[in-house]
Amino acid sequence: MNPAIHLTDEVREALRDHRPVVALESTIISHGMPYPQNVEMAREVEDIIRSHEVVPATIAVLDGMAHVGLTADQLELLASSGDVEKASVRDLAYVLARGVHGATTVAATMRLAHLAGIRVFATGGLGGVHRGAAGTFDISADLTELSRTPVAVVSAGVKSILDIALTMEQLETLSVPVIGYATDEFPAFYSRSSGHRVPMRADSPAQVARIMHTQWGLGITAGVNVANPIPVDDEVPADTIDAIIDQALSDMGAARVTGKDATPYLLARIVELTGGDSLRANIALVRSNAHLAAQIAAEYVEIEADVSTRDV
Ligand code: PSU
Ligand code: MN
């Protein structure tokens, strides 16, 4: 294992014994939600994964060391310190080499999870093609990473701060399977429907695991996106959220926020403008994604075990 990556004993032993592990990102903690809801969410999601007898591995860079699996104190630091940089794959070497703290995005978490040998990752929303990307070229490196790193990312679709149609097109170009979980529609994060169809559908964790195993068995190294709609009871009505997203986008333009600050700015502004309703929905969908990711990880391990017995 790379000397710049530290695994907790729990994660190392689970991977060694071919037991299921689910990776979790840290940008959502440091730059995606306010304190203290962020640390409560981080702890709760780990507990949900454990309730399926699966090992959670939250990933971040601390003092220039990449950590796969964190202690309660480390989660608290990521949630409360103002001194944590947002780290996508572009930034990883820079935060590691300078010995600072970095909260990993979906892209950077996928990369570190893959280096550690983890196949399944649960988050809230992916980055994607921003609205107006034809002019700004703002396309998240999450998509690039999905095109080249064999990890399954369970998310609730993308927020309409992004251009959903262009994000779907880009995922197609990058050869990333997008699997609607028990749905024919790509979910829009706060709402179950977006008006855009998903190209594939699965109705059980075992079906998802079979697609992952088949894809990687073919030597296709792209990741997989599992699009899991927010639970019905937690949806925010589309009209409400659309107006707020338009407001947040126009505020961002006025404040001249660009580049890696764009997504954190929009997320924080949406929480403010909804008086916290969007935060409750966000936490609910992360919980739901954690349940599903844990079940997929358990099924994936079963398939690998069956295959290796057959090979003997
Ligand atoms: N979308 C969300 N919540 C988030 C993010 C995106 O609804 O917390 C975070 C994730 O960590 C994602 C990152 O990987 O923002 C994307 O940032 P960028 O657009 O700068 O690539
Ligand atoms: Mn960007």
PDB file of N, CA and C and ligand atoms in Angstrom, residues 25-29 31-33 86 88 103-109 121 123-128 130 138-143 157-159 161-162 189-190 259-264 267 282 285, ligand 1:
ATOM      1  N   GLU A  25     -17.385  10.130   1.437  1.00  0.00           N
ATOM      2  CA  GLU A  25     -16.548  11.308   1.126  1.00  0.00           C
ATOM      3  C   GLU A  25     -16.552  12.322   2.281  1.00  0.00           C
ATOM      4  N   SER A  26     -15.659  13.294   2.204  1.00  0.00           N
ATOM      5  CA  SER A  26     -15.571  14.295   3.267  1.00  0.00           C
ATOM      6  C   SER A  26     -15.843  15.730   2.809  1.00  0.00           C
ATOM      7  N   THR A  27     -15.867  16.007   1.501  1.00  0.00           N
ATOM      8  CA  THR A  27     -16.252  17.374   1.083  1.00  0.00           C
ATOM      9  C   THR A  27     -17.671  17.679   1.551  1.00  0.00           C
ATOM     10  N   ILE A  28     -18.523  16.670   1.489  1.00  0.00           N
ATOM     11  CA  ILE A  28     -19.908  16.854   1.951  1.00  0.00           C
ATOM     12  C   ILE A  28     -19.933  17.285   3.419  1.00  0.00           C
ATOM     13  N   ILE A  29     -18.936  16.848   4.208  1.00  0.00           N
ATOM     14  CA  ILE A  29     -18.862  17.218   5.629  1.00  0.00           C
ATOM     15  C   ILE A  29     -18.298  18.640   5.768  1.00  0.00           C
ATOM     16  N   HIS A  31     -17.512  21.017   3.349  1.00  0.00           N
ATOM     17  CA  HIS A  31     -17.931  22.095   2.442  1.00  0.00           C
ATOM     18  C   HIS A  31     -19.347  21.930   1.915  1.00  0.00           C
ATOM     19  N   GLY A  32     -20.063  20.909   2.395  1.00  0.00           N
ATOM     20  CA  GLY A  32     -21.396  20.647   1.832  1.00  0.00           C
ATOM     21  C   GLY A  32     -22.540  20.915   2.784  1.00  0.00           C
ATOM     22  N   MET A  33     -22.254  20.942   4.091  1.00  0.00           N
ATOM     23  CA  MET A  33     -23.309  21.126   5.099  1.00  0.00           C
ATOM     24  C   MET A  33     -22.762  21.944   6.262  1.00  0.00           C
ATOM     25  N   LYS A  86     -10.777  22.054   0.099  1.00  0.00           N
ATOM     26  CA  LYS A  86     -11.555  21.154  -0.754  1.00  0.00           C
ATOM     27  C   LYS A  86     -10.582  20.481  -1.716  1.00  0.00           C
ATOM     28  N   SER A  88     -10.155  17.927  -4.829  1.00  0.00           N
ATOM     29  CA  SER A  88     -10.532  16.993  -5.881  1.00  0.00           C
ATOM     30  C   SER A  88      -9.243  16.294  -6.342  1.00  0.00           C
ATOM     31  N   ALA A 103     -10.519  17.901   2.408  1.00  0.00           N
ATOM     32  CA  ALA A 103     -11.774  17.145   2.362  1.00  0.00           C
ATOM     33  C   ALA A 103     -11.935  16.668   0.923  1.00  0.00           C
ATOM     34  N   THR A 104     -12.101  15.376   0.743  1.00  0.00           N
ATOM     35  CA  THR A 104     -12.090  14.810  -0.606  1.00  0.00           C
ATOM     36  C   THR A 104     -13.471  14.850  -1.260  1.00  0.00           C
ATOM     37  N   THR A 105     -13.482  15.280  -2.518  1.00  0.00           N
ATOM     38  CA  THR A 105     -14.709  15.288  -3.331  1.00  0.00           C
ATOM     39  C   THR A 105     -15.037  13.851  -3.751  1.00  0.00           C
ATOM     40  N   VAL A 106     -16.120  13.708  -4.487  1.00  0.00           N
ATOM     41  CA  VAL A 106     -16.456  12.397  -5.044  1.00  0.00           C
ATOM     42  C   VAL A 106     -15.267  11.864  -5.854  1.00  0.00           C
ATOM     43  N   ALA A 107     -14.679  12.704  -6.699  1.00  0.00           N
ATOM     44  CA  ALA A 107     -13.574  12.246  -7.553  1.00  0.00           C
ATOM     45  C   ALA A 107     -12.390  11.760  -6.720  1.00  0.00           C
ATOM     46  N   ALA A 108     -11.950  12.582  -5.770  1.00  0.00           N
ATOM     47  CA  ALA A 108     -10.763  12.225  -4.974  1.00  0.00           C
ATOM     48  C   ALA A 108     -11.061  11.034  -4.062  1.00  0.00           C
ATOM     49  N   THR A 109     -12.291  10.958  -3.561  1.00  0.00           N
ATOM     50  CA  THR A 109     -12.663   9.821  -2.704  1.00  0.00           C
ATOM     51  C   THR A 109     -12.661   8.527  -3.516  1.00  0.00           C
ATOM     52  N   PHE A 121     -19.148   3.133  -2.888  1.00  0.00           N
ATOM     53  CA  PHE A 121     -19.016   4.451  -2.262  1.00  0.00           C
ATOM     54  C   PHE A 121     -20.399   5.098  -2.222  1.00  0.00           C
ATOM     55  N   THR A 123     -22.666   8.573  -1.413  1.00  0.00           N
ATOM     56  CA  THR A 123     -22.616  10.023  -1.227  1.00  0.00           C
ATOM     57  C   THR A 123     -24.016  10.607  -1.377  1.00  0.00           C
ATOM     58  N   GLY A 124     -24.090  11.951  -1.494  1.00  0.00           N
ATOM     59  CA  GLY A 124     -25.371  12.602  -1.715  1.00  0.00           C
ATOM     60  C   GLY A 124     -25.548  12.878  -3.196  1.00  0.00           C
ATOM     61  N   GLY A 125     -24.836  13.916  -3.673  1.00  0.00           N
ATOM     62  CA  GLY A 125     -24.950  14.291  -5.083  1.00  0.00           C
ATOM     63  C   GLY A 125     -23.597  14.318  -5.762  1.00  0.00           C
ATOM     64  N   LEU A 126     -23.586  13.960  -7.022  1.00  0.00           N
ATOM     65  CA  LEU A 126     -22.378  14.043  -7.850  1.00  0.00           C
ATOM     66  C   LEU A 126     -22.193  15.475  -8.323  1.00  0.00           C
ATOM     67  N   GLY A 127     -20.953  15.831  -8.636  1.00  0.00           N
ATOM     68  CA  GLY A 127     -20.730  17.011  -9.457  1.00  0.00           C
ATOM     69  C   GLY A 127     -21.079  16.662 -10.899  1.00  0.00           C
ATOM     70  N   GLY A 128     -21.196  17.671 -11.750  1.00  0.00           N
ATOM     71  CA  GLY A 128     -21.538  17.396 -13.146  1.00  0.00           C
ATOM     72  C   GLY A 128     -21.275  18.608 -14.013  1.00  0.00           C
ATOM     73  N   HIS A 130     -22.090  22.095 -15.168  1.00  0.00           N
ATOM     74  CA  HIS A 130     -22.834  23.237 -14.624  1.00  0.00           C
ATOM     75  C   HIS A 130     -23.691  23.901 -15.692  1.00  0.00           C
ATOM     76  N   ASP A 138     -17.314  24.857 -17.017  1.00  0.00           N
ATOM     77  CA  ASP A 138     -17.317  24.285 -15.661  1.00  0.00           C
ATOM     78  C   ASP A 138     -17.991  22.917 -15.653  1.00  0.00           C
ATOM     79  N   ILE A 139     -17.148  21.889 -15.694  1.00  0.00           N
ATOM     80  CA  ILE A 139     -17.609  20.493 -15.640  1.00  0.00           C
ATOM     81  C   ILE A 139     -16.819  19.822 -14.529  1.00  0.00           C
ATOM     82  N   SER A 140     -17.523  19.213 -13.586  1.00  0.00           N
ATOM     83  CA  SER A 140     -16.838  18.623 -12.423  1.00  0.00           C
ATOM     84  C   SER A 140     -15.915  17.481 -12.826  1.00  0.00           C
ATOM     85  N   ALA A 141     -14.757  17.431 -12.160  1.00  0.00           N
ATOM     86  CA  ALA A 141     -13.831  16.307 -12.350  1.00  0.00           C
ATOM     87  C   ALA A 141     -14.414  14.998 -11.814  1.00  0.00           C
ATOM     88  N   ASP A 142     -15.559  15.058 -11.124  1.00  0.00           N
ATOM     89  CA  ASP A 142     -16.231  13.806 -10.723  1.00  0.00           C
ATOM     90  C   ASP A 142     -16.544  12.966 -11.956  1.00  0.00           C
ATOM     91  N   LEU A 143     -16.900  13.626 -13.049  1.00  0.00           N
ATOM     92  CA  LEU A 143     -17.261  12.879 -14.264  1.00  0.00           C
ATOM     93  C   LEU A 143     -16.020  12.230 -14.872  1.00  0.00           C
ATOM     94  N   GLY A 157     -28.767  11.283  -7.810  1.00  0.00           N
ATOM     95  CA  GLY A 157     -28.839  12.096  -9.023  1.00  0.00           C
ATOM     96  C   GLY A 157     -28.073  13.387  -8.792  1.00  0.00           C
ATOM     97  N   VAL A 158     -28.397  14.417  -9.541  1.00  0.00           N
ATOM     98  CA  VAL A 158     -27.688  15.691  -9.370  1.00  0.00           C
ATOM     99  C   VAL A 158     -28.684  16.816  -9.134  1.00  0.00           C
ATOM    100  N   LYS A 159     -28.200  17.822  -8.412  1.00  0.00           N
ATOM    101  CA  LYS A 159     -29.015  19.010  -8.158  1.00  0.00           C
ATOM    102  C   LYS A 159     -29.200  19.770  -9.452  1.00  0.00           C
ATOM    103  N   ILE A 161     -28.668  22.720  -9.814  1.00  0.00           N
ATOM    104  CA  ILE A 161     -27.635  23.744 -10.035  1.00  0.00           C
ATOM    105  C   ILE A 161     -26.830  23.339 -11.268  1.00  0.00           C
ATOM    106  N   LEU A 162     -26.959  22.038 -11.623  1.00  0.00           N
ATOM    107  CA  LEU A 162     -26.268  21.532 -12.803  1.00  0.00           C
ATOM    108  C   LEU A 162     -27.252  21.422 -13.947  1.00  0.00           C
ATOM    109  N   PHE A 189     -31.970  14.881  -7.131  1.00  0.00           N
ATOM    110  CA  PHE A 189     -31.494  15.148  -5.784  1.00  0.00           C
ATOM    111  C   PHE A 189     -32.654  15.421  -4.831  1.00  0.00           C
ATOM    112  N   TYR A 190     -33.199  16.625  -4.784  1.00  0.00           N
ATOM    113  CA  TYR A 190     -34.292  16.954  -3.876  1.00  0.00           C
ATOM    114  C   TYR A 190     -35.613  16.332  -4.310  1.00  0.00           C
ATOM    115  N   GLY A 259     -15.034  28.489 -10.286  1.00  0.00           N
ATOM    116  CA  GLY A 259     -14.066  27.417 -10.033  1.00  0.00           C
ATOM    117  C   GLY A 259     -14.508  26.511  -8.905  1.00  0.00           C
ATOM    118  N   LYS A 260     -13.558  26.070  -8.072  1.00  0.00           N
ATOM    119  CA  LYS A 260     -13.880  25.078  -7.044  1.00  0.00           C
ATOM    120  C   LYS A 260     -14.780  25.632  -5.951  1.00  0.00           C
ATOM    121  N   ASP A 261     -14.921  26.958  -5.880  1.00  0.00           N
ATOM    122  CA  ASP A 261     -15.801  27.550  -4.868  1.00  0.00           C
ATOM    123  C   ASP A 261     -17.272  27.544  -5.284  1.00  0.00           C
ATOM    124  N   ALA A 262     -17.535  27.255  -6.558  1.00  0.00           N
ATOM    125  CA  ALA A 262     -18.917  27.367  -7.053  1.00  0.00           C
ATOM    126  C   ALA A 262     -19.857  26.410  -6.325  1.00  0.00           C
ATOM    127  N   THR A 263     -19.521  25.119  -6.296  1.00  0.00           N
ATOM    128  CA  THR A 263     -20.443  24.145  -5.687  1.00  0.00           C
ATOM    129  C   THR A 263     -20.665  24.431  -4.196  1.00  0.00           C
ATOM    130  N   PRO A 264     -19.595  24.628  -3.381  1.00  0.00           N
ATOM    131  CA  PRO A 264     -19.843  24.938  -1.957  1.00  0.00           C
ATOM    132  C   PRO A 264     -20.684  26.208  -1.760  1.00  0.00           C
ATOM    133  N   LEU A 267     -24.353  25.290  -2.504  1.00  0.00           N
ATOM    134  CA  LEU A 267     -24.940  24.414  -1.480  1.00  0.00           C
ATOM    135  C   LEU A 267     -25.304  25.222  -0.227  1.00  0.00           C
ATOM    136  N   ASN A 282     -31.385  16.741   2.181  1.00  0.00           N
ATOM    137  CA  ASN A 282     -30.038  16.282   1.838  1.00  0.00           C
ATOM    138  C   ASN A 282     -29.606  15.146   2.773  1.00  0.00           C
ATOM    139  N   LEU A 285     -31.501  11.839   2.068  1.00  0.00           N
ATOM    140  CA  LEU A 285     -31.098  11.075   0.882  1.00  0.00           C
ATOM    141  C   LEU A 285     -29.722  10.446   1.071  1.00  0.00           C
TER     142      LEU A 285
HETATM  143  N1  PSU B   1     -23.211  18.097  -4.900  1.00  0.00           N
HETATM  144  C1  PSU B   1     -23.983  18.026  -3.797  1.00  0.00           C
HETATM  145  N2  PSU B   1     -23.398  17.973  -2.571  1.00  0.00           N
HETATM  146  C2  PSU B   1     -22.031  18.002  -2.424  1.00  0.00           C
HETATM  147  C3  PSU B   1     -21.221  18.060  -3.599  1.00  0.00           C
HETATM  148  C4  PSU B   1     -21.865  18.109  -4.806  1.00  0.00           C
HETATM  149  O1  PSU B   1     -25.193  18.011  -3.919  1.00  0.00           O
HETATM  150  O2  PSU B   1     -21.521  17.968  -1.287  1.00  0.00           O
HETATM  151  C5  PSU B   1     -19.726  18.048  -3.457  1.00  0.00           C
HETATM  152  C6  PSU B   1     -19.189  16.625  -3.708  1.00  0.00           C
HETATM  153  O3  PSU B   1     -18.057  16.431  -2.875  1.00  0.00           O
HETATM  154  C7  PSU B   1     -18.750  16.684  -5.151  1.00  0.00           C
HETATM  155  C8  PSU B   1     -18.222  18.096  -5.234  1.00  0.00           C
HETATM  156  O4  PSU B   1     -17.772  15.733  -5.491  1.00  0.00           O
HETATM  157  O5  PSU B   1     -19.145  18.860  -4.465  1.00  0.00           O
HETATM  158  C9  PSU B   1     -18.148  18.582  -6.660  1.00  0.00           C
HETATM  159  O6  PSU B   1     -17.436  19.789  -6.687  1.00  0.00           O
HETATM  160  P1  PSU B   1     -16.995  20.398  -8.103  1.00  0.00           P
HETATM  161  O7  PSU B   1     -18.286  20.772  -8.773  1.00  0.00           O
HETATM  162  O8  PSU B   1     -16.144  21.568  -7.755  1.00  0.00           O
HETATM  163  O9  PSU B   1     -16.248  19.312  -8.815  1.00  0.00           O
END
